[in-house]
């Protein structure tokens, strides 16, 4: 029956007599008997019984049995030879196949051989319905034992590779793991970084690798990582025959004090059985290797005693190369400061020890390299034979992000004689340079004094006349004179500020400064500039800071320069916005972003880079270009003051559309003062009335101006033309005669500093307590320091504005 079913489809399509059909049956029987593997036809009864109807000799031969043995085993049960461990599974899979009614089905299991051993087969099943109640399975068996063994070997190699991957971490291993790229799944992660990667990013492969990429510092490198390692890109690379992907990136692990270089390796292999692509990943710290390669590459052409790879953060070093027989070479690796201490105690000559230890302290090295770049130190060591050797140590940054530095020591003993010959010449040049610098400072100081002295008279008398004269026409002329005088004073101040900056003598004097006082300054000084050109001015203070420790003068100077520039280059009816917003904040410091934005002339791209250089002015562009004022120092001073305060300034501009200057400053918080300045001093409140002032001034005009200002405040004034007469006047007056002394500094016979020192030394009760205020044309910070050191309470620079003078007196009386 079984064979008849097998060949029925072909026989029914043949016309002819019985002989032809017999011939055809014989042909198909021969064909079936000679098929590779074996063929069986199994009937499926209503009770679920599976009985063979037909077995080929090939099946019996494959099973190492005779046909009689095969029929004896399978006659009653087609599953009789199935391995006991596979029988239940085979029955279940066959039952599911019959229930589903699929035409073809293929699965694997083990069947017995004639000698009792088992081998693996993969039968291909075809389901044929003979009639409504009869089903037959046509099974073509293939011996897959050898194939199975090879697959098992591949499987074992695969899992051995995975096991070995996790068994071979080194001290530099950061992450180990493997994943199923095809199924987008992370299978296992071993994390040595402390980042808790699995808990943070989960087991979805692309989410994990996207999160892992966040440790890469550079934006372009981070994008490259994602373009290479995410699943779609990795699969496409595997299809192109790529089996390994390796990249190196600079990373920063959260919570660590420095970054490192890491190599990301991913090997891709085909997974046995499933055919999925498995990725085996290793992330390794390769900082040492990269740094050493860089050092050796840069130092390879130099003939030095030795080259060190120094980690200033960890305070450790490694010798990368060493000249044979070199004297006083360090061990191959060790603690940097320990070796420096040893060298200083035992080898460095006494004169150089302090410098040697100071300049090679790790923190000092890092700071100098950050500020200056590469530098050298020169020192001498004992040579062990009673002589000395001169050494030069070149200190160069390799990668300060990871604290790595190159130290290259070379012998310069042979160059020492030539250096000594030039030493005197260098010392002479240095002396001449210092004398030239002193001459420059002295010239600027004298120039400042000599210009400020008559200018004090101009500005002071103009203020007095403005208050006393009510003629409208004269008032307008006087306001012009006052404006020109103040502008001339601003030019002098700019020149002096640049001089201070160039000499490194610019100092900050922080004190509590309130937001209210700052707003008053803007309202009093800036808003009139805007009103002159009908400019809409918006002031948006959103930082929330009410009081800060600031140098009021320098802080105001920054924004006066920026806002006055904006007003200068903005057309009539234009618009300027000044804003302050908080960027970040902690308990002590608030980072504030200030912005001055206008819709004025703007700047050409090639001028923006030069805008902060001294004496630069944009010519021929925009509003107000024909009325340029100043010497081009304002923005230079702004840049230097911002840097001195620890901030940065950025500018964005486009011709015809305007400019925006952005200043980011760290502002130190402080409590709101009990009494804060809220505006101008008011002499009419009666506090100054009747106070007695000893005015010490040698210049007749300045004395007249000061006397008029003081008397306008209803104070009594006694004048002295020099310090000697002032000393005698105070000494010969009863205690309490004077409430305050206003002391000029540079005077003939006896200057103000000496006069103050002698007054403070007098044996009388008010000598040490009477307020002495310097009122001088000397405006350098060292002038202020000298005044305070001489015993004065405060230093006021001429020309002194009325309100400031009143305020200073009120402060002390």
XYZ file of C-alpha atoms in Angstrom, residues 38-672:
635
model
C 16.263 6.464 3.659
C 12.568 6.673 2.886
C 9.635 5.478 4.911
C 5.880 5.711 4.493
C 3.962 5.783 7.777
C 0.222 5.490 8.224
C -1.531 7.623 10.814
C -4.461 5.814 12.411
C -7.507 7.330 13.968
C -6.168 6.252 17.361
C -2.931 8.152 16.726
C -0.883 5.006 16.077
C 2.019 5.431 13.654
C 2.892 2.276 11.687
C 5.309 1.913 8.782
C 3.780 0.930 5.477
C 7.018 1.062 3.545
C 10.770 1.214 4.407
C 13.536 1.402 1.839
C 16.711 -0.547 1.963
C 18.519 2.785 2.244
C 16.827 3.419 5.601
C 17.869 -0.045 6.861
C 21.443 0.444 5.615
C 21.619 3.906 7.231
C 20.550 2.236 10.503
C 23.189 -0.521 10.102
C 20.371 -3.156 9.975
C 19.053 -5.704 7.581
C 15.576 -5.152 6.200
C 14.322 -7.967 8.439
C 15.818 -6.268 11.534
C 14.364 -2.931 10.515
C 10.865 -4.348 10.037
C 11.099 -6.323 13.259
C 11.880 -3.108 15.165
C 9.453 -0.708 13.462
C 6.605 -2.951 12.332
C 4.229 -2.002 15.168
C 5.547 1.496 16.008
C 7.242 3.934 13.677
C 8.892 5.618 16.686
C 10.267 2.467 18.253
C 13.898 3.261 17.379
C 13.802 6.868 18.638
C 16.154 7.686 21.543
C 14.223 7.580 24.861
C 15.305 11.167 25.640
C 13.896 12.392 22.321
C 10.730 10.291 22.080
C 8.384 12.575 24.004
C 9.529 15.642 22.085
C 9.220 13.856 18.734
C 5.684 12.657 19.551
C 4.672 16.176 20.564
C 6.148 17.815 17.491
C 4.528 15.251 15.175
C 1.160 15.713 16.861
C 1.423 19.505 16.466
C 2.370 19.039 12.821
C -0.626 16.791 12.097
C -2.990 19.146 13.914
C -1.776 22.124 11.925
C -2.063 20.248 8.648
C 1.083 21.738 7.101
C 2.321 20.088 3.917
C 5.964 19.789 4.963
C 7.805 19.522 8.247
C 11.420 18.979 9.274
C 12.973 18.248 12.673
C 15.900 16.360 14.265
C 16.269 13.463 16.697
C 18.315 10.361 17.387
C 17.481 6.796 16.290
C 19.128 3.499 17.146
C 21.594 1.551 15.029
C 21.796 -2.210 14.788
C 24.715 -2.235 17.280
C 22.736 -0.303 19.904
C 24.392 3.070 19.304
C 22.396 6.120 18.288
C 22.896 8.576 15.468
C 21.257 11.881 14.482
C 18.759 12.139 11.634
C 16.795 14.971 10.082
C 13.633 13.606 8.377
C 11.647 15.751 5.976
C 7.943 14.921 6.424
C 5.215 15.309 3.820
C 1.562 14.804 4.765
C -0.705 13.111 2.169
C -4.437 12.551 2.641
C -5.416 9.275 0.897
C -9.098 9.489 1.777
C -11.195 11.162 4.449
C -10.053 8.797 7.195
C -6.544 7.919 6.030
C -3.372 10.038 6.427
C 0.133 9.075 5.444
C 3.497 10.558 6.311
C 6.214 10.351 3.700
C 9.552 10.741 5.466
C 12.932 11.208 3.796
C 15.678 10.610 6.374
C 19.152 12.223 6.294
C 22.022 11.182 8.553
C 23.259 14.437 10.136
C 25.513 12.925 12.773
C 28.703 14.321 11.223
C 27.045 17.653 10.604
C 25.809 17.634 14.183
C 29.293 16.867 15.488
C 30.741 19.767 13.494
C 27.986 22.020 14.784
C 28.751 20.889 18.335
C 32.417 21.649 17.804
C 31.501 25.114 16.549
C 29.191 25.579 19.513
C 31.918 24.528 21.932
C 34.410 26.867 20.311
C 31.885 29.676 20.481
C 31.166 29.216 24.170
C 34.857 28.672 24.903
C 35.487 32.034 23.236
C 32.822 33.643 25.419
C 34.230 32.008 28.592
C 37.774 33.033 27.738
C 36.567 36.580 27.097
C 35.396 36.940 30.694
C 38.375 35.071 32.185
C 41.115 37.358 30.816
C 40.522 40.890 32.200
C 43.597 43.006 32.970
C 44.107 45.892 35.375
C 43.278 48.219 32.487
C 39.988 46.534 31.556
C 37.018 48.851 32.015
C 34.094 46.868 30.558
C 33.575 43.306 29.288
C 30.401 42.084 27.640
C 28.677 40.330 24.781
C 25.419 40.934 22.979
C 23.131 39.580 20.276
C 23.378 42.194 17.557
C 20.666 40.572 15.437
C 18.144 40.540 18.283
C 19.314 43.902 19.698
C 19.906 42.384 23.135
C 22.678 42.768 25.741
C 23.455 39.280 27.069
C 26.043 40.028 29.766
C 28.053 43.012 31.039
C 30.920 43.044 33.542
C 31.493 46.656 34.584
C 34.749 47.651 36.315
C 34.036 51.418 36.107
C 31.483 51.692 38.899
C 28.975 53.292 36.512
C 26.435 50.477 36.987
C 25.933 50.301 33.239
C 23.448 47.422 33.239
C 21.189 49.051 35.808
C 21.473 52.450 34.127
C 20.987 51.524 30.467
C 19.214 48.125 30.597
C 19.562 45.199 28.174
C 18.304 46.802 24.962
C 21.492 46.938 22.888
C 21.059 50.260 21.085
C 19.911 52.048 24.252
C 22.914 50.592 26.075
C 25.459 51.643 23.432
C 23.840 55.073 23.102
C 24.171 55.554 26.857
C 27.726 54.206 26.874
C 28.689 56.780 24.246
C 27.913 59.588 26.709
C 31.295 59.017 28.412
C 33.031 60.125 25.176
C 34.011 63.773 25.638
C 34.301 65.019 22.058
C 30.976 65.545 20.248
C 32.313 64.412 16.848
C 33.853 61.269 18.338
C 30.615 60.499 20.162
C 28.669 60.705 16.892
C 31.257 58.486 15.158
C 30.907 55.872 17.908
C 27.149 55.733 17.434
C 27.472 55.583 13.645
C 29.798 52.568 13.966
C 28.619 50.560 16.945
C 24.814 50.791 16.894
C 23.106 47.612 15.663
C 22.191 48.488 12.069
C 25.699 49.769 11.314
C 27.299 46.722 12.966
C 25.110 44.295 10.981
C 25.943 46.045 7.720
C 29.644 45.856 8.565
C 29.325 42.113 9.300
C 27.621 41.562 5.927
C 30.591 43.323 4.265
C 32.957 40.835 5.907
C 34.097 43.025 8.819
C 34.691 40.889 11.903
C 36.385 43.368 14.258
C 35.744 47.061 14.988
C 38.294 48.997 17.057
C 38.283 52.691 17.945
C 40.053 54.834 20.550
C 38.356 57.799 22.251
C 38.989 60.178 25.144
C 36.389 59.495 27.835
C 35.363 60.917 31.200
C 33.808 58.469 33.663
C 31.319 60.213 36.009
C 32.721 60.781 39.472
C 36.379 60.531 38.437
C 38.735 63.508 38.752
C 40.348 63.076 35.337
C 39.618 61.557 31.959
C 41.364 58.727 30.149
C 41.813 57.214 26.720
C 39.847 54.041 26.060
C 39.955 51.481 23.237
C 36.598 49.998 22.234
C 37.012 46.542 20.650
C 34.079 44.546 19.266
C 34.580 41.147 17.638
C 31.591 39.843 15.675
C 30.956 36.109 15.200
C 28.050 34.036 13.907
C 26.121 32.306 16.664
C 25.836 28.474 16.277
C 22.334 27.104 15.663
C 20.567 30.476 15.309
C 22.936 32.167 12.870
C 22.540 35.456 14.769
C 25.478 37.881 14.935
C 27.066 37.994 18.389
C 29.218 40.976 19.399
C 31.950 40.432 21.973
C 33.010 43.778 23.447
C 36.007 44.932 25.482
C 36.668 48.494 26.667
C 40.269 48.993 27.783
C 42.122 51.920 29.337
C 44.984 52.680 26.907
C 46.007 56.025 28.392
C 49.528 54.919 29.298
C 50.216 53.487 25.858
C 48.933 56.553 23.997
C 50.798 58.979 26.249
C 54.023 56.995 26.053
C 53.804 56.808 22.261
C 53.309 60.576 22.086
C 56.213 61.285 24.429
C 58.606 58.950 22.659
C 57.571 60.338 19.283
C 58.160 63.942 20.365
C 61.356 63.190 22.318
C 62.887 60.652 19.924
C 65.170 63.180 18.245
C 66.470 64.632 21.509
C 69.622 63.377 23.167
C 68.707 63.554 26.838
C 69.677 61.812 30.069
C 66.215 60.298 30.355
C 62.559 60.822 29.436
C 59.789 60.454 32.035
C 56.042 60.005 31.650
C 54.718 61.878 34.703
C 51.147 61.708 36.013
C 50.775 64.895 38.071
C 47.353 63.837 39.349
C 48.451 60.440 40.671
C 51.992 61.656 41.516
C 53.681 58.766 39.738
C 56.170 58.468 36.893
C 57.474 55.891 34.425
C 60.870 56.029 32.719
C 60.355 55.678 28.970
C 63.961 55.940 27.860
C 67.296 56.320 29.612
C 70.786 56.931 28.288
C 73.156 54.168 29.332
C 75.429 55.102 32.220
C 73.683 58.397 32.970
C 74.385 59.738 36.470
C 71.513 60.254 38.961
C 68.825 58.591 36.834
C 65.587 57.598 38.586
C 64.320 54.008 38.998
C 62.123 52.720 36.181
C 58.930 53.799 37.958
C 57.826 55.202 41.272
C 56.434 58.140 43.238
C 57.444 61.467 41.691
C 57.610 63.604 44.857
C 59.492 60.878 46.739
C 62.158 60.797 44.023
C 62.339 64.607 43.930
C 62.822 64.719 47.724
C 65.579 62.131 47.469
C 67.337 64.081 44.708
C 67.041 67.363 46.615
C 68.511 65.904 49.801
C 71.337 63.941 48.205
C 72.264 65.357 44.796
C 70.979 68.866 44.095
C 73.330 71.649 45.238
C 72.012 73.634 48.263
C 71.470 76.852 46.286
C 69.021 75.127 43.918
C 67.132 72.844 46.309
C 64.260 75.167 47.195
C 63.630 76.072 43.544
C 63.963 72.423 42.484
C 61.337 71.200 44.943
C 59.008 74.155 44.316
C 59.015 73.930 40.514
C 58.635 70.140 40.440
C 55.714 69.960 42.871
C 52.888 68.282 40.862
C 50.320 71.021 41.436
C 52.843 73.711 40.482
C 53.731 71.826 37.286
C 50.074 71.543 36.261
C 49.389 75.223 36.954
C 52.441 76.501 35.064
C 51.760 74.289 32.072
C 48.152 75.473 31.976
C 49.125 79.144 32.198
C 52.409 79.221 30.279
C 52.790 76.033 28.255
C 56.114 74.214 28.195
C 58.939 75.522 30.372
C 62.423 74.611 31.606
C 64.190 74.664 34.936
C 67.962 74.673 35.312
C 69.791 73.288 38.359
C 73.085 71.729 39.307
C 73.866 68.392 40.926
C 77.005 66.967 42.511
C 78.881 64.683 40.130
C 80.249 62.348 42.832
C 83.858 63.514 42.278
C 83.754 66.865 44.005
C 82.438 68.744 40.992
C 79.023 69.681 39.702
C 76.947 69.024 36.596
C 74.481 71.527 35.168
C 71.149 70.024 34.153
C 68.145 71.368 32.269
C 64.743 69.767 32.827
C 62.235 70.440 30.032
C 58.649 70.125 31.264
C 56.038 69.778 28.534
C 52.309 68.992 28.529
C 51.342 65.771 26.765
C 47.657 65.735 27.698
C 46.618 67.793 30.727
C 43.115 66.301 30.584
C 44.647 63.145 32.046
C 47.394 64.963 33.926
C 50.195 63.594 31.748
C 53.457 65.486 31.427
C 56.806 64.777 29.759
C 60.018 65.437 31.706
C 63.198 65.441 29.620
C 66.484 65.985 31.447
C 69.553 67.022 29.475
C 73.096 67.866 30.488
C 74.077 71.493 29.822
C 77.400 71.570 31.674
C 79.210 72.379 28.446
C 76.941 75.361 27.843
C 77.437 76.811 31.313
C 80.657 78.717 30.502
C 79.031 80.533 27.591
C 76.025 81.286 29.753
C 78.215 82.825 32.435
C 79.849 85.087 29.859
C 76.483 86.438 28.795
C 75.156 86.722 32.330
C 76.495 90.222 32.934
C 75.072 91.428 29.641
C 71.681 89.936 30.511
C 71.763 91.503 33.952
C 72.543 94.875 32.433
C 69.688 94.477 29.955
C 67.339 93.490 32.768
C 68.394 96.470 34.830
C 67.851 98.797 31.873
C 64.426 97.255 31.237
C 63.437 97.744 34.869
C 64.681 101.320 34.785
C 62.750 101.924 31.569
C 59.616 100.456 33.144
C 60.074 102.594 36.247
C 60.585 105.623 34.034
C 57.407 104.811 32.150
C 55.424 104.403 35.367
C 56.919 107.589 36.800
C 56.102 109.461 33.591
C 52.506 108.242 33.592
C 52.137 109.050 37.266
C 53.505 112.562 36.813
C 51.493 113.080 33.649
C 48.374 111.930 35.452
C 49.092 114.223 38.389
C 49.920 117.219 36.234
C 46.818 116.793 34.057
C 44.446 115.973 36.900
C 45.503 119.052 38.911
C 44.184 121.690 36.455
C 41.396 119.362 35.354
C 40.240 119.207 38.961
C 39.881 122.976 38.799
C 37.957 122.852 35.528
C 35.512 120.168 36.653
C 35.194 121.497 40.199
C 34.546 125.096 39.209
C 32.101 123.934 36.530
C 30.107 121.995 39.149
C 30.058 125.014 41.432
C 28.906 127.326 38.656
C 26.211 124.867 37.594
C 24.809 124.922 41.115
C 25.105 128.664 41.640
C 24.121 130.030 38.204
C 20.563 129.617 36.936
C 20.931 131.308 33.514
C 19.625 128.663 31.012
C 22.056 129.624 28.235
C 25.012 129.627 30.588
C 23.810 126.365 32.120
C 23.946 124.699 28.677
C 27.471 125.984 28.075
C 28.606 124.853 31.506
C 27.127 121.387 30.955
C 29.157 121.189 27.712
C 32.313 122.122 29.621
C 31.481 119.547 32.328
C 30.846 116.844 29.730
C 34.149 117.556 27.962
C 35.981 117.563 31.268
C 34.551 114.198 32.260
C 35.338 112.796 28.839
C 38.940 113.996 29.091
C 39.132 112.378 32.533
C 37.853 109.077 31.098
C 40.631 109.153 28.489
C 43.241 109.692 31.192
C 41.745 106.866 33.231
C 41.795 104.532 30.210
C 45.483 105.218 29.554
C 46.343 104.647 33.221
C 44.273 101.464 33.336
C 46.088 100.055 30.301
C 49.390 100.879 31.976
C 48.304 99.063 35.143
C 47.165 96.046 33.151
C 50.373 95.832 31.137
C 52.486 95.999 34.303
C 50.323 93.464 36.141
C 49.453 96.012 38.834
C 45.704 96.118 38.287
C 44.062 95.079 41.561
C 40.474 94.427 42.636
C 39.047 95.703 45.922
C 35.805 93.759 46.508
C 33.196 95.081 48.930
C 29.448 94.501 49.360
C 27.639 95.990 46.361
C 23.871 95.893 46.003
C 21.787 95.405 42.917
C 19.930 98.601 43.850
C 23.138 100.642 43.760
C 24.012 99.126 40.361
C 20.573 100.028 38.984
C 21.016 103.570 40.328
C 24.319 103.822 38.439
C 22.665 102.716 35.201
C 19.784 105.131 35.745
C 22.066 108.057 36.561
C 24.783 107.559 33.952
C 23.509 105.306 31.165
C 19.889 106.347 30.762
C 20.763 109.971 29.859
C 22.947 108.623 27.030
C 19.933 106.728 25.698
C 17.563 109.671 26.027
C 19.869 111.891 23.972
C 19.149 109.702 20.912
C 15.637 108.603 21.897
C 16.843 105.000 22.187
C 14.489 102.478 23.768
C 16.399 100.953 26.664
C 15.239 97.770 28.438
C 16.934 96.554 31.620
C 16.042 92.951 32.482
C 17.571 91.738 35.783
C 16.615 88.064 36.170
C 19.579 86.722 38.140
C 17.949 87.129 41.547
C 21.218 88.315 43.131
C 20.618 91.203 45.546
C 24.081 91.766 46.999
C 27.569 90.621 45.974
C 31.243 91.064 46.827
C 32.480 93.198 43.916
C 34.922 95.932 43.087
C 32.207 98.504 42.452
C 34.382 100.785 40.329
C 35.693 98.047 38.026
C 32.336 96.275 37.786
C 30.617 99.526 36.794
C 33.459 100.311 34.391
C 32.795 97.109 32.419
C 29.161 97.861 31.765
C 29.572 101.604 31.357
C 31.983 100.900 28.496
C 29.711 98.301 26.875
C 26.505 100.329 27.250
C 28.065 103.628 26.163
C 29.509 101.871 23.085
C 26.074 100.449 22.315
C 24.531 103.919 22.609
C 27.265 105.398 20.409
C 26.734 102.953 17.524
C 22.938 102.662 17.725
C 20.883 105.060 15.561
C 18.262 107.421 16.898
C 15.036 105.625 17.896
C 17.028 102.382 18.149
C 16.707 99.661 20.764
C 19.190 98.404 23.398
C 18.603 95.578 25.874
C 20.702 95.000 28.990
C 19.999 91.712 30.773
C 21.371 89.540 33.563
C 20.376 85.887 34.025
C 21.624 83.160 36.344
C 23.544 80.310 34.669
C 24.366 78.305 37.802
C 24.587 78.775 41.535
C 25.935 77.203 44.705
C 26.228 78.331 48.329
C 29.028 80.812 47.631
C 29.116 81.767 43.968
C 26.536 82.531 41.314
C 27.518 82.406 37.635
C 25.690 85.269 35.936
C 25.433 86.007 32.213
C 25.202 89.710 31.394
C 24.224 90.758 27.875
C 24.313 94.102 26.071
C 22.417 93.801 22.784
C 21.732 96.600 20.297
C 20.314 96.958 16.811
C 23.012 99.400 15.753
C 25.761 99.422 13.164
C 27.235 96.010 13.915
C 30.751 94.938 12.940
C 32.360 93.236 9.977
C 33.576 89.702 10.613
C 37.229 90.639 10.117
C 36.939 93.422 12.698
C 35.325 91.337 15.457
C 38.625 89.569 16.212
C 40.381 92.959 16.514
C 37.671 94.730 18.510
C 39.382 94.059 21.854
C 42.847 95.157 20.723
C 44.186 98.541 21.955
C 43.579 101.591 19.763
C 41.390 99.686 17.284
C 38.360 101.556 15.918
C 36.002 100.487 13.155
C 35.998 103.119 10.469
C 33.501 103.980 7.791
C 30.718 101.688 8.989
C 27.468 102.367 10.696
C 25.880 105.077 12.744
C 28.081 107.506 14.540
C 31.224 106.496 12.671
C 31.815 110.127 11.802
C 31.610 111.056 15.507
C 33.964 108.460 16.925
C 35.387 109.366 20.306
C 38.073 107.873 22.489
C 41.383 106.229 21.753
C 40.015 102.705 21.341
C 40.930 101.380 24.801
C 37.465 100.758 26.264
C 36.943 97.191 25.011
C 40.555 96.268 25.771
C 40.042 97.312 29.395
C 36.693 95.492 29.528
C 38.307 92.255 28.331
C 41.118 92.488 30.894
C 38.773 93.368 33.777
C 36.477 90.475 32.917
C 39.468 88.109 32.868
C 40.729 89.548 36.177
C 37.321 88.770 37.703
C 37.526 85.177 36.457
C 34.973 85.541 33.670
C 34.882 85.588 29.872
C 33.467 87.885 27.216
C 32.054 86.917 23.824
C 30.756 89.071 20.985
C 28.293 88.318 18.188
C 27.764 90.913 15.492
C 26.557 91.424 11.942
C 26.849 94.615 9.878
C 23.603 96.548 9.795
C 21.891 94.284 12.346
C 23.672 95.141 15.575
C 25.947 93.542 18.154
C 25.617 91.506 21.336
C 28.339 91.443 23.993
C 27.968 88.567 26.474
C 29.865 88.624 29.780
C 29.864 85.525 31.998
C 31.061 86.374 35.529
C 31.331 84.348 38.744
C 29.761 86.593 41.414
C 30.511 85.936 45.074
C 27.382 86.151 47.196
C 27.279 88.143 50.436
C 24.625 89.193 52.970
C 22.691 92.349 52.286
